[in-house]
């Protein structure tokens, strides 16, 4: 199972004052997640949109700067605004097995951590590398790969 092979849409960096259809897309997603439909979908990146972006970035463990760059887009583009759901692999931890664990192990190796044996078994060695990754990216260092850790793993180019 591969989550990194999704079609990538090239999105522009959006900041205060940006305008256009990408801003409208952003506002729709923010309305469906953190803004509770309070943003006017007008295609103008104003203060209210910027504030919603910072809330979104905090919620998903991203760098909080109010700018929608490639890392923020990578998470925004995983959200189905009609179901208000983020499509991430399930939470995995010590003892988990299967394709999601194999994918995690390949990502860790691709990032330059490890080496981790890609065997689909979330053992002590995989947990150690996950904790190292979490520490490096200022995430809760619990060895559990949940939404915030998945987000950070997905936005790193390998």
C-alpha positions in Angstrom: 0.0 0.0 0.0 1.5 3.3 -1.0 0.3 6.7 0.1 3.0 8.7 -1.6 2.0 7.8 -5.2 -1.1 10.0 -5.2 -1.4 12.5 -8.1 0.3 15.6 -7.0 -1.3 19.0 -7.8 1.2 21.8 -7.9 -0.2 24.6 -5.8 1.1 28.1 -5.4 2.3 29.5 -2.1 -0.5 31.6 -0.6 0.0 34.5 1.7 -1.9 37.5 3.0 -3.1 39.3 -0.1 -3.2 36.3 -2.5 -6.3 35.9 -4.7 -7.8 33.4 -7.0 -9.3 29.9 -7.3 -6.6 28.3 -5.1 -7.6 30.7 -2.3 -11.2 29.7 -2.8 -10.2 26.0 -2.5 -8.3 26.8 0.6 -11.2 28.7 2.2 -13.6 25.8 1.4 -11.3 23.3 3.1 -10.7 25.6 6.1 -14.5 26.1 6.4 -14.9 22.3 6.5 -12.3 21.8 9.2 -11.3 24.6 11.5 -13.4 27.6 10.5 -16.8 26.1 11.0 -18.1 27.8 7.8 -17.3 31.3 9.0 -15.0 32.2 6.1 -16.4 33.9 3.1 -15.3 31.9 0.1 -14.3 34.9 -2.0 -10.9 34.0 -3.2 -9.2 36.8 -1.2 -6.6 35.7 1.4 -7.4 38.2 4.2 -6.8 38.2 7.9 -9.6 35.8 8.7 -8.2 33.3 6.2 -4.7 33.7 7.6 -6.0 33.1 11.2 -7.8 30.0 10.1 -4.6 28.8 8.4 -2.6 29.2 11.6 -5.3 27.2 13.5 -5.1 24.5 10.9 -1.3 24.4 11.0 -1.4 24.0 14.8 -4.0 21.3 14.7 -2.0 19.2 12.2 1.4 19.7 13.7 2.8 21.9 10.9 5.0 24.9 11.0 2.7 27.7 12.2 3.4 30.7 9.9 0.1 31.6 8.3 1.5 30.8 4.9 0.2 28.0 2.7 3.2 26.4 1.2 3.9 22.9 0.0 3.8 21.3 3.4 0.5 22.8 4.3 -1.0 22.0 0.9 0.2 18.4 1.3 -2.1 18.1 4.3 -4.9 20.3 2.9 -5.1 18.2 -0.2 -5.7 15.0 1.8 -9.0 16.4 3.2 -12.3 15.4 1.7 -14.4 18.6 2.3 -17.6 16.7 1.7 -16.9 14.2 4.4 -14.7 16.5 6.6 -12.3 13.7 6.9 -8.5 13.4 6.6 -7.3 10.3 4.8 -4.4 9.0 6.7 -3.3 5.4 7.4 -4.5 4.0 10.7 -2.6 4.6 13.9 0.1 2.0 14.4 2.4 1.2 17.3 4.6 -1.5 18.8 3.1 -4.8 17.9 1.3 -3.6 14.7 1.8 -5.5 11.5 1.0 -5.2 7.8 1.3 -3.0 4.8 1.0 0.2 6.8 4.0 -0.8 8.9 6.0 -1.7 5.8 5.1 1.7 4.3 6.3 3.4 7.5 9.5 1.5 7.5 10.2 2.4 3.9 9.5 6.1 4.7 11.9 6.1 7.6 14.6 4.5 5.5 13.9 7.0 2.7 14.2 9.9 5.1 17.6 8.7 6.2 16.6 7.2 9.6 17.5 3.6 10.4 18.2 1.5 8.7 15.0 -0.2 9.6 14.3 -3.7 8.3 11.2 -3.6 6.0 9.3 -6.6 7.3 5.9 -5.2 8.2 6.4 -5.8 11.9 6.4 -2.8 14.2 9.1 -4.0 16.6 11.4 -2.3 19.1 13.8 -1.1 16.3 11.0 0.5 14.3 9.7 2.1 17.5 13.2 3.5 18.3 13.4 5.1 14.9 9.9 6.5 15.1 10.8 8.1 18.5 13.9 9.6 17.0 11.8 11.0 14.1 9.3 12.4 16.5 12.0 14.0 18.6 13.6 15.6 15.6 10.3 17.1 14.4 9.1 18.3 17.9 6.3 15.8 18.0 5.1 13.8 21.1 7.9 11.2 21.4 5.6 8.2 22.2 6.6 5.9 19.4 3.0 5.8 18.2 2.4 6.8 14.5 -0.9 8.7 14.5 -2.2 11.6 12.4 0.4 14.2 13.4 3.3 11.8 12.8 1.8 10.6 9.5 1.4 14.3 8.4 5.1 15.0 9.1 6.2 11.8 7.4 4.2 12.6 4.3 5.4 16.2 3.8 9.1 15.2 3.8 10.5 14.7 0.3 12.4 11.4 -0.1 
